[in-house]
mmCIF file of C-alpha atoms and ligand atoms in Angstrom:
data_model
loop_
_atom_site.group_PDB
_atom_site.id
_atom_site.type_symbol
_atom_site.label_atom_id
_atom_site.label_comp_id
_atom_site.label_asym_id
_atom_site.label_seq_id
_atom_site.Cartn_x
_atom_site.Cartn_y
_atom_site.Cartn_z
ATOM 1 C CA UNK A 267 -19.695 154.893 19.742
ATOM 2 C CA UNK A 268 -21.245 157.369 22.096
ATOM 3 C CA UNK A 269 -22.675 159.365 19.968
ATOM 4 C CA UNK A 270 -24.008 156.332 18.594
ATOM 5 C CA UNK A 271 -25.778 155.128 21.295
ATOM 6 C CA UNK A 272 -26.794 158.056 22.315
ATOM 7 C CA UNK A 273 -28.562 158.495 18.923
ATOM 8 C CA UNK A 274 -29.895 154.508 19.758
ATOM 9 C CA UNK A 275 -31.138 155.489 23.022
ATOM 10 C CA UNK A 276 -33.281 158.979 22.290
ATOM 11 C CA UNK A 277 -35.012 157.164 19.399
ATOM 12 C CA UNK A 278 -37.204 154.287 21.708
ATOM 13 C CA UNK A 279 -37.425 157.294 24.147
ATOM 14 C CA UNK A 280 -39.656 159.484 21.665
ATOM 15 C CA UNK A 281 -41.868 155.985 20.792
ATOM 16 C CA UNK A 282 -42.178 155.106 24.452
ATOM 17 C CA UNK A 283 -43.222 157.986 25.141
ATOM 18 C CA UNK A 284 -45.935 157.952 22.612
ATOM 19 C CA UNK A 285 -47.075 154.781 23.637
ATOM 20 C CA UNK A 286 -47.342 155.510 27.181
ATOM 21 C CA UNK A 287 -49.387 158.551 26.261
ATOM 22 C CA UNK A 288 -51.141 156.187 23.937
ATOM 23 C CA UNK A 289 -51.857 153.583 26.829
ATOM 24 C CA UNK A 290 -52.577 156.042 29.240
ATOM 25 C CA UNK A 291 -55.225 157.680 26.564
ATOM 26 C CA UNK A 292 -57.024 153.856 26.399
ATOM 27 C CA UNK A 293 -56.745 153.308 29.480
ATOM 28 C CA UNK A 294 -58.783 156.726 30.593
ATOM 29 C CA UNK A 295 -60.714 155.747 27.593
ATOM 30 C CA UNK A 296 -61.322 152.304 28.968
ATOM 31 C CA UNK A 297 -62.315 153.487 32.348
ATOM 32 C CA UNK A 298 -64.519 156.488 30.971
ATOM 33 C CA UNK A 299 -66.200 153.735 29.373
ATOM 34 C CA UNK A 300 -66.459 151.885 32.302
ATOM 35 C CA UNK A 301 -67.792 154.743 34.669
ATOM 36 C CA UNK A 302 -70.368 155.408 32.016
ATOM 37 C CA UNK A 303 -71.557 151.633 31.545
ATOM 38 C CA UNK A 304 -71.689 151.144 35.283
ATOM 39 C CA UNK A 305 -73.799 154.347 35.088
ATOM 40 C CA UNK A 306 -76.036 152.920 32.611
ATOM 41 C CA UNK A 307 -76.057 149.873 34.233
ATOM 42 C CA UNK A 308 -77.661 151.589 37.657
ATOM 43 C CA UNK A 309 -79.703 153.832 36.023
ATOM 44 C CA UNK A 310 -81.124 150.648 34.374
ATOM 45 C CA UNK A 311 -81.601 148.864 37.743
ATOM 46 C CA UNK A 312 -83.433 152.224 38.949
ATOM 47 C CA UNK A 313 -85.814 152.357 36.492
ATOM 48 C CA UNK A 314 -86.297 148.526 36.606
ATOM 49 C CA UNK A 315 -87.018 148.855 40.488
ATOM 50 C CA UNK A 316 -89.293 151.693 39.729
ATOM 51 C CA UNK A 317 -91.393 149.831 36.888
ATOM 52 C CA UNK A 318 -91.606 146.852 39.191
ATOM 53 C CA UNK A 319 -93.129 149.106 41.980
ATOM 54 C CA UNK A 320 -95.373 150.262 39.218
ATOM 55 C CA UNK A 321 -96.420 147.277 38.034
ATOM 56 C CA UNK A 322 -97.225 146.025 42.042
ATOM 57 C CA UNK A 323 -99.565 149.575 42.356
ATOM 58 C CA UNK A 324 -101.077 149.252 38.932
ATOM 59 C CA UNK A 325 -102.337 145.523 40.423
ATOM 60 C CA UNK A 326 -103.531 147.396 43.194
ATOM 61 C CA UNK A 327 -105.259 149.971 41.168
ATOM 62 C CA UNK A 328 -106.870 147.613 39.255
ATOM 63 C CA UNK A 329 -107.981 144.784 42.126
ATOM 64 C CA UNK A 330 -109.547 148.745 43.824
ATOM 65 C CA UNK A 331 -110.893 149.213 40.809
ATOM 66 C CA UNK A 332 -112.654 145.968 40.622
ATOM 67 C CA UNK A 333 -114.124 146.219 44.299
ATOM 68 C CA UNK A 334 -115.426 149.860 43.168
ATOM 69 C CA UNK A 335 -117.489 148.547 40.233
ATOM 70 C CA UNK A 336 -118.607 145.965 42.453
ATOM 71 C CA UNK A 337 -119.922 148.202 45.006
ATOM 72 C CA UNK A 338 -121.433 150.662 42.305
ATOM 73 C CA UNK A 339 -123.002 147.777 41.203
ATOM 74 C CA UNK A 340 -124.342 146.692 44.262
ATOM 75 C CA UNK A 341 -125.373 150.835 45.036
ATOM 76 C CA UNK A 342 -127.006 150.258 41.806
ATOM 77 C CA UNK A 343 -129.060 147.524 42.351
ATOM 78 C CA UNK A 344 -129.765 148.858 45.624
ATOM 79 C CA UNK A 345 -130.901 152.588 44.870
ATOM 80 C CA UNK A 346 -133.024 150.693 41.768
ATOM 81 C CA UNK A 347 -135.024 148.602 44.656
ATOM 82 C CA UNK A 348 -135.208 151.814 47.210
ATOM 83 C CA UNK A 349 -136.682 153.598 44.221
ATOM 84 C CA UNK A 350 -139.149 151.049 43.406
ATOM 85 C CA UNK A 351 -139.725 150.845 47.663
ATOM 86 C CA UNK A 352 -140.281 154.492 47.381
ATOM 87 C CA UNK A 353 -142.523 154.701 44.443
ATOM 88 C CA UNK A 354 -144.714 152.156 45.996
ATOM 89 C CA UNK A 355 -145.163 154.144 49.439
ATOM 90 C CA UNK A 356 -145.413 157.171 47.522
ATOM 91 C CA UNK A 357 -148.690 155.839 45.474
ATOM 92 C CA UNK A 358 -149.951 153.802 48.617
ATOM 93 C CA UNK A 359 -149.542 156.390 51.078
ATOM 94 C CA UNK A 360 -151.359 159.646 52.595
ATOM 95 C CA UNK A 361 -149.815 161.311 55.129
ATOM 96 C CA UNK A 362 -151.815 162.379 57.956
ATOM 97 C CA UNK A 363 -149.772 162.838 61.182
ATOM 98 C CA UNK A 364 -146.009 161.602 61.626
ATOM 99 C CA UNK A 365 -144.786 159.407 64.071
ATOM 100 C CA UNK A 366 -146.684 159.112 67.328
ATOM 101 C CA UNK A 367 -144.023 159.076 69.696
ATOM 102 C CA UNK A 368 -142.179 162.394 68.602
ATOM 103 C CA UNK A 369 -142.810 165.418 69.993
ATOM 104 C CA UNK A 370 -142.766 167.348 67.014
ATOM 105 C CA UNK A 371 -145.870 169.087 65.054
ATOM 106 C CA UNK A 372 -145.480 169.773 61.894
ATOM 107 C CA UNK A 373 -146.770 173.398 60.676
ATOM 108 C CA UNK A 374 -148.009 173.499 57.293
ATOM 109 C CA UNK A 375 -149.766 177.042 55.811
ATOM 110 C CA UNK A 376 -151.726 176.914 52.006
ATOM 111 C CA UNK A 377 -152.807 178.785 49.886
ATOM 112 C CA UNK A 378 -152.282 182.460 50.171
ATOM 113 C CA UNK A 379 -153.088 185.722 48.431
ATOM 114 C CA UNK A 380 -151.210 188.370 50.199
ATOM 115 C CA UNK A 381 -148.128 189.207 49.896
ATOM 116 C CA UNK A 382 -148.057 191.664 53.092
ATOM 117 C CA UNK A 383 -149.487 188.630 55.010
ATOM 118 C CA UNK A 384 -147.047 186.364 54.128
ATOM 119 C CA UNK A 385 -143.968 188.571 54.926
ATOM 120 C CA UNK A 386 -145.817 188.429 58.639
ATOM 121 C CA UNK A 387 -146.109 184.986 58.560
ATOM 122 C CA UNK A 388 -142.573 184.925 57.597
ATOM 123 C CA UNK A 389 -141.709 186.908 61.006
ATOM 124 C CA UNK A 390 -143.454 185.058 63.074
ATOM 125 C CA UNK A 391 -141.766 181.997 62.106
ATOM 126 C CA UNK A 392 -138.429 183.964 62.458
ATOM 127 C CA UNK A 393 -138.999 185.669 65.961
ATOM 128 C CA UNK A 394 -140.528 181.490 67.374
ATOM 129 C CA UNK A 395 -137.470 180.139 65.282
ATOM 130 C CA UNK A 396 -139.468 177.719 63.543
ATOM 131 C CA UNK A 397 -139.134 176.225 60.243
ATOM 132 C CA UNK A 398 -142.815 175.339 58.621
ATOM 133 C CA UNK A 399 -143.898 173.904 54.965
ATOM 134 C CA UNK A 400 -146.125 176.166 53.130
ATOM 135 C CA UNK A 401 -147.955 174.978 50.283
ATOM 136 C CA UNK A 402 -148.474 177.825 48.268
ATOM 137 C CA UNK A 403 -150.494 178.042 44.623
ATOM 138 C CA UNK A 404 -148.082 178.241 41.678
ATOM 139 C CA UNK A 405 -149.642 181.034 40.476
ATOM 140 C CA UNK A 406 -149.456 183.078 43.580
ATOM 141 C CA UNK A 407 -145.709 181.897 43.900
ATOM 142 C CA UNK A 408 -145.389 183.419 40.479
ATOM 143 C CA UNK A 409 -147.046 186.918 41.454
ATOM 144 C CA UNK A 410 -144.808 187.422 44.468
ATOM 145 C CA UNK A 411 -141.564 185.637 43.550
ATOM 146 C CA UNK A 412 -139.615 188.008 46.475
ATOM 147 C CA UNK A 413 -141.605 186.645 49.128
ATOM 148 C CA UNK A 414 -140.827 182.787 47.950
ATOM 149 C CA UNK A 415 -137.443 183.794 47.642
ATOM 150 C CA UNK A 416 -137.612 185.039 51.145
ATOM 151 C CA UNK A 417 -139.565 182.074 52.728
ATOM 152 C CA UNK A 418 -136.732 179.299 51.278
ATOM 153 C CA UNK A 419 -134.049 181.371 52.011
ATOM 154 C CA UNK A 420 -135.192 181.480 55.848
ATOM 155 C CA UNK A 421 -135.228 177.488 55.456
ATOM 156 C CA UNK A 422 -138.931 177.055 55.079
ATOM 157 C CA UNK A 423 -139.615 174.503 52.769
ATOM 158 C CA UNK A 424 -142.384 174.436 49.657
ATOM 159 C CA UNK A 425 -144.897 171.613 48.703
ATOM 160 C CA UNK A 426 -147.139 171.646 45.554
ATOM 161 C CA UNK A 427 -150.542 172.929 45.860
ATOM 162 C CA UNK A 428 -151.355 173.124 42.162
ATOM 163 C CA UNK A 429 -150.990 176.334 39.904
ATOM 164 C CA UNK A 430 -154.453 176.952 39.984
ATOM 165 C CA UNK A 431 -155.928 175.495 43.287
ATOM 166 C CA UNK A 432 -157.415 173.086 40.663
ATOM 167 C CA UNK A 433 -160.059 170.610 42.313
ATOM 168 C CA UNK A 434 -158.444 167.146 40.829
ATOM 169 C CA UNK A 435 -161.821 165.659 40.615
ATOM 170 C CA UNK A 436 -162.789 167.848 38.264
ATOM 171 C CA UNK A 437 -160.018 167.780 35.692
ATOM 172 C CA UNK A 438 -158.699 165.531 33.000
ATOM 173 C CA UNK A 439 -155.257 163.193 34.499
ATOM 174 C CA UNK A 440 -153.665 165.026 31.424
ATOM 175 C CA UNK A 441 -154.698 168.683 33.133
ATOM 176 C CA UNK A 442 -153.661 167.251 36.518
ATOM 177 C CA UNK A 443 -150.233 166.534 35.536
ATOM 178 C CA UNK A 444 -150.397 170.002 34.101
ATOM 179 C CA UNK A 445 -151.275 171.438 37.132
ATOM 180 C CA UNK A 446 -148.312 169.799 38.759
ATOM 181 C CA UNK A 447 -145.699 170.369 36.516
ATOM 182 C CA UNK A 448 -146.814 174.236 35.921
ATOM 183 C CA UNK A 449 -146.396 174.524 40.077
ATOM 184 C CA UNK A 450 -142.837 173.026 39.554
ATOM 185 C CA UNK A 451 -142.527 175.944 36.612
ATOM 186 C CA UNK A 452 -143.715 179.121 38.449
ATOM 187 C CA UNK A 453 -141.463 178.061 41.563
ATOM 188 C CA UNK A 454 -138.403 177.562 39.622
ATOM 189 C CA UNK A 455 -139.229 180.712 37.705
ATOM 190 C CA UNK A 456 -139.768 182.331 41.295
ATOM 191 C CA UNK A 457 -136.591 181.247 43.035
ATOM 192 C CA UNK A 458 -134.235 181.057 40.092
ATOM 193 C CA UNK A 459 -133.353 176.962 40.722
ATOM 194 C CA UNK A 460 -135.203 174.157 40.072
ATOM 195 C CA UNK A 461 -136.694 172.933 43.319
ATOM 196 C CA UNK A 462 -137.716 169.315 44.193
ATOM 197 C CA UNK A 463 -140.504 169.169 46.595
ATOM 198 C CA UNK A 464 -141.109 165.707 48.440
ATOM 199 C CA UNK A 465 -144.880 167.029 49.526
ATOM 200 C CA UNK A 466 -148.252 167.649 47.183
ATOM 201 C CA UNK A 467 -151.829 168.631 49.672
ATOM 202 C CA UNK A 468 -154.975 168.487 47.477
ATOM 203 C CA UNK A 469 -156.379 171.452 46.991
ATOM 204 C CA UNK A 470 -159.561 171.421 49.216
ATOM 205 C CA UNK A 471 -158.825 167.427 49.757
ATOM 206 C CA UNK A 472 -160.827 166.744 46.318
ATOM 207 C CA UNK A 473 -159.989 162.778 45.372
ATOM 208 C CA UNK A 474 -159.052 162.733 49.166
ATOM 209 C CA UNK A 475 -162.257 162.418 50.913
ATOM 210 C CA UNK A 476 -163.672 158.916 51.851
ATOM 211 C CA UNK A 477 -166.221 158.905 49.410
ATOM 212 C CA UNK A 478 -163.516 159.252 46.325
ATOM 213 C CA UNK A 479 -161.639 156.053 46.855
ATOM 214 C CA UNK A 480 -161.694 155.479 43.304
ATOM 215 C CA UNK A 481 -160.280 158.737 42.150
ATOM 216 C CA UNK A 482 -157.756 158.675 45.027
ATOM 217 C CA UNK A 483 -155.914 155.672 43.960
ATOM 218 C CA UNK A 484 -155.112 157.321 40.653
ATOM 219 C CA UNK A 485 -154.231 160.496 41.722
ATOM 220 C CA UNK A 486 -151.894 158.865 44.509
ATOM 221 C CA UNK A 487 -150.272 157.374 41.298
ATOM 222 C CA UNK A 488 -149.973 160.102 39.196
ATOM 223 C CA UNK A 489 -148.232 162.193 42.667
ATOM 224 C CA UNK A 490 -146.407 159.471 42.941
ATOM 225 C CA UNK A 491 -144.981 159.261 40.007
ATOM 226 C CA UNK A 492 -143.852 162.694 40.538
ATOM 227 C CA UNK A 493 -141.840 162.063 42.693
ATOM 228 C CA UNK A 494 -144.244 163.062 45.701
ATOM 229 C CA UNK A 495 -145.947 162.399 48.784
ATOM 230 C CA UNK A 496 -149.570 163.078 49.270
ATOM 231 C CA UNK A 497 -149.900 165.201 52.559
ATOM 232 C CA UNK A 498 -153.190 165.668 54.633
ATOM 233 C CA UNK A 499 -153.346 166.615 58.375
ATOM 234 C CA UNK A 500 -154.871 165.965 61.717
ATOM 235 C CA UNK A 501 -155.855 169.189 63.044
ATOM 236 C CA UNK A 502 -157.011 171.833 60.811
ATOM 237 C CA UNK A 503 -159.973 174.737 61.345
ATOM 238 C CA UNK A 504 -161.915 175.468 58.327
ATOM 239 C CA UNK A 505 -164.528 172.244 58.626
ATOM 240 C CA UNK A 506 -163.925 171.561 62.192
ATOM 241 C CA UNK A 507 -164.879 175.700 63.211
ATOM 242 C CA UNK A 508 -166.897 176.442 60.071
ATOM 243 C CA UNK A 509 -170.258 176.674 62.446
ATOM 244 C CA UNK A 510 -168.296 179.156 64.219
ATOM 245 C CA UNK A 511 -166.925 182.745 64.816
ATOM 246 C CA UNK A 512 -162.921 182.027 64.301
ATOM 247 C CA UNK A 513 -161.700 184.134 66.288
ATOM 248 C CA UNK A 514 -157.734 184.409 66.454
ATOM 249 C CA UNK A 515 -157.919 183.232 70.091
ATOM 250 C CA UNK A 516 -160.793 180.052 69.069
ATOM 251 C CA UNK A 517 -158.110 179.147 66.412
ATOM 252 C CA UNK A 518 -155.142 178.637 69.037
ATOM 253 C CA UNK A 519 -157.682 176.833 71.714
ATOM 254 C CA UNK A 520 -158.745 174.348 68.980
ATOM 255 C CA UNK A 521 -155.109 173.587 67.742
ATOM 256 C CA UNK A 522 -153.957 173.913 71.009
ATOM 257 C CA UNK A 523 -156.488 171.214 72.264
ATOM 258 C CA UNK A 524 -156.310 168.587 69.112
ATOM 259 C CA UNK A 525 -152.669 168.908 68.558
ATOM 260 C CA UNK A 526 -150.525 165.808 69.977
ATOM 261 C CA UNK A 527 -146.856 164.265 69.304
ATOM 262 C CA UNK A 528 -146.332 163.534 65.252
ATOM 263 C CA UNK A 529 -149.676 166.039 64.310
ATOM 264 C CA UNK A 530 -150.125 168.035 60.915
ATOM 265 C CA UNK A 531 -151.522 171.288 61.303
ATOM 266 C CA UNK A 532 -153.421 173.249 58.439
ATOM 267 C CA UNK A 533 -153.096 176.468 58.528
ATOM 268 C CA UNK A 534 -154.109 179.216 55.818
ATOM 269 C CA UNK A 535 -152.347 182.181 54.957
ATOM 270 C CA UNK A 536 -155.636 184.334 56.136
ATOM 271 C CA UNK A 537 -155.505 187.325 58.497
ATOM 272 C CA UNK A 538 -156.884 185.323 61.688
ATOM 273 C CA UNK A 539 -154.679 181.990 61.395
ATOM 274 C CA UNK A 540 -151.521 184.132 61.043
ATOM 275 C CA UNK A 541 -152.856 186.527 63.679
ATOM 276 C CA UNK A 542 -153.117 183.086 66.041
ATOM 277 C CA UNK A 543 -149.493 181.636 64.841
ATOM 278 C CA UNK A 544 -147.458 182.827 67.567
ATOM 279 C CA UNK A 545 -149.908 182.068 70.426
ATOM 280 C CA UNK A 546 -150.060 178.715 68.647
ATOM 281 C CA UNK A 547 -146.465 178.258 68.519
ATOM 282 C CA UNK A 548 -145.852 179.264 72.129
ATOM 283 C CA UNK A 549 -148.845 177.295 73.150
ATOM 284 C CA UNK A 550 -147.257 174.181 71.456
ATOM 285 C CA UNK A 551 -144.060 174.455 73.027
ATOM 286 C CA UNK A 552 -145.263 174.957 77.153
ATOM 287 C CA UNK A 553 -147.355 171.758 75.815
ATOM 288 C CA UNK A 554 -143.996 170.299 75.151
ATOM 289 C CA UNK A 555 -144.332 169.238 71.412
ATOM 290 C CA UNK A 556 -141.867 171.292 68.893
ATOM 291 C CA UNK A 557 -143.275 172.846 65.928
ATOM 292 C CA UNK A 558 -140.977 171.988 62.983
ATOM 293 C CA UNK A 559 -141.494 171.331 58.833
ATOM 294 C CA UNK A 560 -143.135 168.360 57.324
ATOM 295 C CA UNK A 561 -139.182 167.023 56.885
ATOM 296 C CA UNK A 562 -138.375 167.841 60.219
ATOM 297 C CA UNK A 563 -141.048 166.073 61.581
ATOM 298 C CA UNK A 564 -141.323 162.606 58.896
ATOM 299 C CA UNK A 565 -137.809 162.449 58.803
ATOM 300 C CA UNK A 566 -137.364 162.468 62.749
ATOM 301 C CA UNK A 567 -135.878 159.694 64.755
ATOM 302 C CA UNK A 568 -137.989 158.611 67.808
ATOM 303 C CA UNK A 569 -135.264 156.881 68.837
ATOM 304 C CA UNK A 570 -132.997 160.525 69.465
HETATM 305 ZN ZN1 LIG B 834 -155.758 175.245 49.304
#
């Protein structure tokens, strides 16, 4: 009887056993399950948070992208009316003298044919600290690239005087656009970079006197279209000394005495003028006006 139950009794032992071990397995099973769908679940919520965020920045991006084409298409329109603006004062206008009420002169020095003259030019400018616009031939530009080089480096700045010194007058438009563009050529040649020049002087102010108001209106078109401003001056020597001995000293007096706030002097690169730069420059500046570049000077605010 014993024995017997004792036979009874170890039997459901062994299958309890085996089911408690089977219940315990599901039910680590069942939680496993549950750990890793709770994972899911807030890895789900994560990702959902982060698309909604996404979603609100990509609206942003879009509603900035929106304003930007609208303001590149109002800096469009506006740029296309400025150029038009431009291109109209460009073929309507010839410079003479700046601004009135600045005390600046602008120093402007053509032609040239020296290369030793120019480097003195260049350290006169350097010792006064004054910036100046030279309007050199392109074919002299193209005979002495180093001293070009030199002059832009020091922050002087160039303006087209024709390759040849051609007399406009004289030419076809087709040869005058020539002349222009070949300028452009031998400079960019000379200094390695294209460079844009705001400023073309006639050479010897043919199409620019008052009898030529014909020819001028043309040519003021075809500069213009360039890209350019014609540039005269207000004090210059050659006709206003040519019934006399120009003496370096003669040359200072007269510049000296005609020069006033917002001038354009003409110079020449030729042994007396640059011999009578630095008196001029001192001169100019215990007369209180500041000798500066054609930019310096158009681009100044009477205002400052
Ligand atoms: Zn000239």
């Amino acid at each position: 009887m014993q024995k017997q139950y004792y036979n009874r009794s170890r039997q459901p032992k062994k299958k309890s056993s085996l089911r408690i071990f089977i219940f315990l397995f599901l039910l680590a099973a069942v939680a496993a399950l549950a750990v890793f769908s709770l994972s899911q679940y807030m890895a789900v919520q994560t990702l959902q948070a982060k698309l909604n965020s996404l979603e609100e920045r990509l609206g942003q991006v879009e509603e900035e992208n929106k304003m930007l084409w609208q303001l590149h298409d109002d800096l469009y329109e506006e740029n296309k009316r400025l150029r038009e603006e431009n291109k109209m004062l460009r073929s309507s206008t010839v410079i003479e003298h700046g601004n009135r009420e600045i005390n600046k002169v602008a120093i402007t020095i053509d032609d040239g044919t020296s290369a030793d003259l120019m480097h003195k030019t260049l350290d006169h400018l350097k010792n006064h600290n004054v910036k100046a616009t030279l309007f050199p031939m392109g074919s002299w530009v193209e005979r002495e690239p180093e001293a070009w080089q030199r002059a832009v480096k020091e922050g002087h700045e160039l303006g087209n005087h024709t390759y040849s010194h051609a007399f406009l007058t004289t030419i076809s438009e087709e040869k005058v656009k020539e002349e222009l563009i070949r300028w452009e050529e031998s400079v960019e040649e000379a200094l390695g970079f294209a460079y844009k020049t705001l400023f073309f002087r006639p050479p010897g102010m043919d199409g620019f006197t008052s009898t030529q108001s014909n020819q001028k209106q043309r040519l003021m078109e075809i500069i213009g279209e360039k890209g350019m401003f014609t540039i005269l001056w207000d004090v210059e020597l050659v006709y206003a000394l040519r019934n006399e001995v120009s003496t370096p000293e003669r040359i200072t007096q007269h510049v000296l005495d005609n020069a006033r706030g917002g001038s354009i002097i003409l110079l020449h690169f030729t042994e007396n003028d640059i011999a009578a730069l630095p008196s001029i420059l001192t001169g100019l500046r215990a007369r209180g006006l500041e000798p500066c570049s054609l930019s310096e000077l158009l681009l100044a605010d009477p205002e400052a």
